[in-house]
Amino acid sequence: MLSKKMEEALNGQINKEMYSAYLYMSMSAHSTNVGLPGFANWFMVQYNEEMEHAMKIYDYVNDQGGKIKLKAIDEPLSTFKDAMDMFQKTLKHEQFITKSINELVDLAIKEKDHATQIFLQWFVTEQIEEEGNDNDIIAKLELAGDKGNGLFMIDKEIGARVYAPPVDEKQD
Ligand code: FEO
């Protein structure tokens, strides 16, 4: 069972994950427009992962007998200076999401909600991976340059990213 506070905070996180999906969808579209299909693919995989994050919380709230309350999704940016700008914005956004997940854990501890604490551990780990991926690509862009051949190579490399849908862990 979820407390009202916890339920509200988890609903808020669904909205943040949906916004994340929207933001990366927008970056994917922008990448297509400027002729970077690999970046477009990478951000579309990211979009799918964010939808998965939102649905994970949605399912959890339902499983706990909570009430889903969907809120309006903010409009994301639609133009970006260059690939580096997109990844710096991505990293900044993921740092914001990490902070939000940490606040949810803090609340679960305060509410003595052990189930939600355990549920959120997956997100704590996921955020390490998300920030790590962004830092890696930023480092590559710094090293190889944000234009010409270097950018072409990075576009090719990250174009190979494949979305792996989650395996249903439920045994019922
Ligand atoms: Fe769902 Fe990128 O955090």
Tab-separated table of C-alpha atoms and ligand atoms in Angstrom:
chain	number	residue	atom	x	y	z
A	1	MET	CA	0.000	0.000	0.000
A	2	LEU	CA	1.224	3.468	-0.904
A	3	SER	CA	0.839	6.567	1.214
A	4	LYS	CA	-0.836	9.512	-0.537
A	5	LYS	CA	2.492	11.372	-0.548
A	6	MET	CA	4.315	8.433	-2.110
A	7	GLU	CA	1.556	7.917	-4.673
A	8	GLU	CA	1.702	11.585	-5.673
A	9	ALA	CA	5.498	11.540	-5.942
A	10	LEU	CA	5.462	8.384	-8.111
A	11	ASN	CA	2.839	9.971	-10.376
A	12	GLY	CA	5.164	12.967	-10.648
A	13	GLN	CA	8.002	10.651	-11.671
A	14	ILE	CA	5.832	9.093	-14.401
A	15	ASN	CA	5.418	12.597	-15.793
A	16	LYS	CA	9.187	13.240	-15.660
A	17	GLU	CA	9.916	9.964	-17.482
A	18	MET	CA	7.301	10.807	-20.122
A	19	TYR	CA	8.889	14.243	-20.543
A	20	SER	CA	12.283	12.523	-20.902
A	21	ALA	CA	10.843	10.348	-23.686
A	22	TYR	CA	9.433	13.458	-25.380
A	23	LEU	CA	12.760	15.310	-25.081
A	24	TYR	CA	14.724	12.455	-26.665
A	25	MET	CA	12.098	12.028	-29.383
A	26	SER	CA	12.619	15.697	-30.185
A	27	MET	CA	16.406	15.245	-30.254
A	28	SER	CA	15.960	12.230	-32.528
A	29	ALA	CA	13.861	14.280	-34.951
A	30	HIS	CA	16.407	17.107	-34.896
A	31	SER	CA	19.236	14.627	-35.582
A	32	THR	CA	17.332	13.305	-38.608
A	33	ASN	CA	16.841	16.861	-39.868
A	34	VAL	CA	20.558	17.677	-39.705
A	35	GLY	CA	21.658	14.407	-41.354
A	36	LEU	CA	22.818	12.411	-38.323
A	37	PRO	CA	20.955	9.071	-38.589
A	38	GLY	CA	23.111	7.389	-35.937
A	39	PHE	CA	22.281	10.065	-33.374
A	40	ALA	CA	18.616	9.855	-34.439
A	41	ASN	CA	18.716	6.109	-33.735
A	42	TRP	CA	20.457	6.569	-30.366
A	43	PHE	CA	17.873	9.076	-29.181
A	44	MET	CA	14.998	6.907	-30.427
A	45	VAL	CA	16.366	3.978	-28.392
A	46	GLN	CA	16.539	6.393	-25.461
A	47	TYR	CA	12.923	7.403	-26.100
A	48	ASN	CA	11.887	3.738	-25.875
A	49	GLU	CA	13.808	3.270	-22.629
A	50	GLU	CA	12.120	6.306	-21.092
A	51	MET	CA	8.677	5.004	-22.045
A	52	GLU	CA	9.682	1.745	-20.387
A	53	HIS	CA	10.681	3.639	-17.211
A	54	ALA	CA	7.325	5.437	-17.143
A	55	MET	CA	5.457	2.142	-17.608
A	56	LYS	CA	7.471	0.435	-14.879
A	57	ILE	CA	6.264	3.038	-12.375
A	58	TYR	CA	2.732	2.961	-13.818
A	59	ASP	CA	2.566	-0.817	-13.293
A	60	TYR	CA	4.011	-0.514	-9.788
A	61	VAL	CA	1.452	2.106	-8.697
A	62	ASN	CA	-1.342	-0.101	-10.061
A	63	ASP	CA	0.082	-3.226	-8.419
A	64	GLN	CA	0.109	-1.378	-5.110
A	65	GLY	CA	-3.548	-0.411	-5.503
A	66	GLY	CA	-2.638	3.234	-6.042
A	67	LYS	CA	-4.332	5.789	-8.251
A	68	ILE	CA	-2.664	6.866	-11.498
A	69	LYS	CA	-3.091	10.570	-12.172
A	70	LEU	CA	-1.539	11.703	-15.441
A	71	LYS	CA	-0.458	15.298	-15.834
A	72	ALA	CA	0.323	17.449	-18.894
A	73	ILE	CA	3.723	16.876	-20.468
A	74	ASP	CA	5.832	20.013	-20.992
A	75	GLU	CA	6.919	20.952	-24.504
A	76	PRO	CA	10.545	19.950	-25.073
A	77	LEU	CA	13.156	22.015	-26.939
A	78	SER	CA	13.097	21.377	-30.683
A	79	THR	CA	16.307	22.985	-31.931
A	80	PHE	CA	19.854	22.369	-30.766
A	81	LYS	CA	23.179	23.987	-31.610
A	82	ASP	CA	25.023	20.770	-32.433
A	83	ALA	CA	25.553	17.162	-31.272
A	84	MET	CA	27.548	18.290	-28.227
A	85	ASP	CA	24.711	20.621	-27.225
A	86	MET	CA	22.242	17.713	-27.365
A	87	PHE	CA	24.442	15.507	-25.189
A	88	GLN	CA	25.223	18.229	-22.683
A	89	LYS	CA	21.492	18.866	-22.361
A	90	THR	CA	20.894	15.108	-22.076
A	91	LEU	CA	23.450	14.770	-19.273
A	92	LYS	CA	22.015	17.786	-17.440
A	93	HIS	CA	18.523	16.324	-17.747
A	94	GLU	CA	19.652	12.910	-16.492
A	95	GLN	CA	21.333	14.563	-13.491
A	96	PHE	CA	17.969	16.166	-12.750
A	97	ILE	CA	16.278	12.743	-13.031
A	98	THR	CA	18.885	11.177	-10.725
A	99	LYS	CA	18.144	13.870	-8.147
A	100	SER	CA	14.430	13.186	-8.500
A	101	ILE	CA	14.932	9.422	-7.991
A	102	ASN	CA	17.074	10.116	-4.925
A	103	GLU	CA	14.294	12.300	-3.509
A	104	LEU	CA	11.811	9.460	-4.076
A	105	VAL	CA	14.103	7.095	-2.153
A	106	ASP	CA	14.381	9.678	0.653
A	107	LEU	CA	10.582	9.873	0.805
A	108	ALA	CA	10.194	6.064	0.798
A	109	ILE	CA	12.619	5.875	3.736
A	110	LYS	CA	10.753	8.628	5.559
A	111	GLU	CA	7.422	6.860	4.979
A	112	LYS	CA	8.945	3.506	6.074
A	113	ASP	CA	7.801	2.159	2.688
A	114	HIS	CA	10.150	-0.805	2.218
A	115	ALA	CA	8.479	-2.081	-0.965
A	116	THR	CA	8.959	1.231	-2.747
A	117	GLN	CA	12.540	1.476	-1.513
A	118	ILE	CA	13.286	-1.903	-3.099
A	119	PHE	CA	11.358	-0.983	-6.269
A	120	LEU	CA	13.388	2.226	-6.650
A	121	GLN	CA	16.754	0.458	-6.428
A	122	TRP	CA	16.437	-0.501	-10.108
A	123	PHE	CA	16.145	3.191	-10.990
A	124	VAL	CA	19.112	4.156	-8.798
A	125	THR	CA	21.285	1.674	-10.727
A	126	GLU	CA	19.803	2.666	-14.081
A	127	GLN	CA	20.712	6.319	-13.498
A	128	ILE	CA	24.391	5.391	-13.038
A	129	GLU	CA	24.276	3.757	-16.483
A	130	GLU	CA	22.390	6.662	-18.056
A	131	GLU	CA	24.805	9.332	-16.835
A	132	GLY	CA	27.744	7.065	-17.725
A	133	ASN	CA	26.524	6.679	-21.333
A	134	ASP	CA	26.154	10.438	-21.718
A	135	ASN	CA	29.595	11.128	-20.234
A	136	ASP	CA	31.141	8.586	-22.641
A	137	ILE	CA	29.604	10.192	-25.709
A	138	ILE	CA	30.538	13.706	-24.527
A	139	ALA	CA	34.143	12.497	-24.089
A	140	LYS	CA	34.108	11.038	-27.609
A	141	LEU	CA	32.734	14.260	-29.060
A	142	GLU	CA	35.444	16.231	-27.253
A	143	LEU	CA	38.147	13.893	-28.507
A	144	ALA	CA	37.033	13.330	-32.090
A	145	GLY	CA	35.505	16.738	-32.639
A	146	ASP	CA	31.945	17.783	-33.223
A	147	LYS	CA	32.203	17.982	-37.010
A	148	GLY	CA	33.605	16.342	-40.145
A	149	ASN	CA	35.070	12.865	-40.000
A	150	GLY	CA	35.061	12.595	-36.205
A	151	LEU	CA	31.350	13.303	-36.011
A	152	PHE	CA	30.678	10.910	-38.892
A	153	MET	CA	32.497	8.100	-37.043
A	154	ILE	CA	30.597	8.727	-33.786
A	155	ASP	CA	27.317	8.853	-35.701
A	156	LYS	CA	28.146	5.470	-37.202
A	157	GLU	CA	29.130	3.991	-33.832
A	158	ILE	CA	26.100	5.125	-31.849
A	159	GLY	CA	23.854	4.224	-34.782
A	160	ALA	CA	24.476	0.592	-33.833
A	161	ARG	CA	22.646	0.947	-30.503
A	162	VAL	CA	19.694	-1.436	-30.346
A	163	TYR	CA	16.668	-1.183	-28.073
A	164	ALA	CA	16.226	-4.315	-25.981
A	165	PRO	CA	12.639	-4.546	-24.710
A	166	PRO	CA	12.334	-5.612	-21.075
A	167	VAL	CA	11.804	-9.266	-20.263
A	168	ASP	CA	8.575	-9.720	-18.311
A	169	GLU	CA	9.755	-10.669	-14.841
A	170	LYS	CA	6.258	-11.333	-13.539
A	171	GLN	CA	5.550	-15.014	-13.027
A	172	ASP	CA	1.745	-14.714	-12.694
B	1	FEO	FE1	14.336	7.442	-17.103
B	1	FEO	FE2	16.731	8.673	-18.443
B	1	FEO	O1	15.812	8.358	-16.887
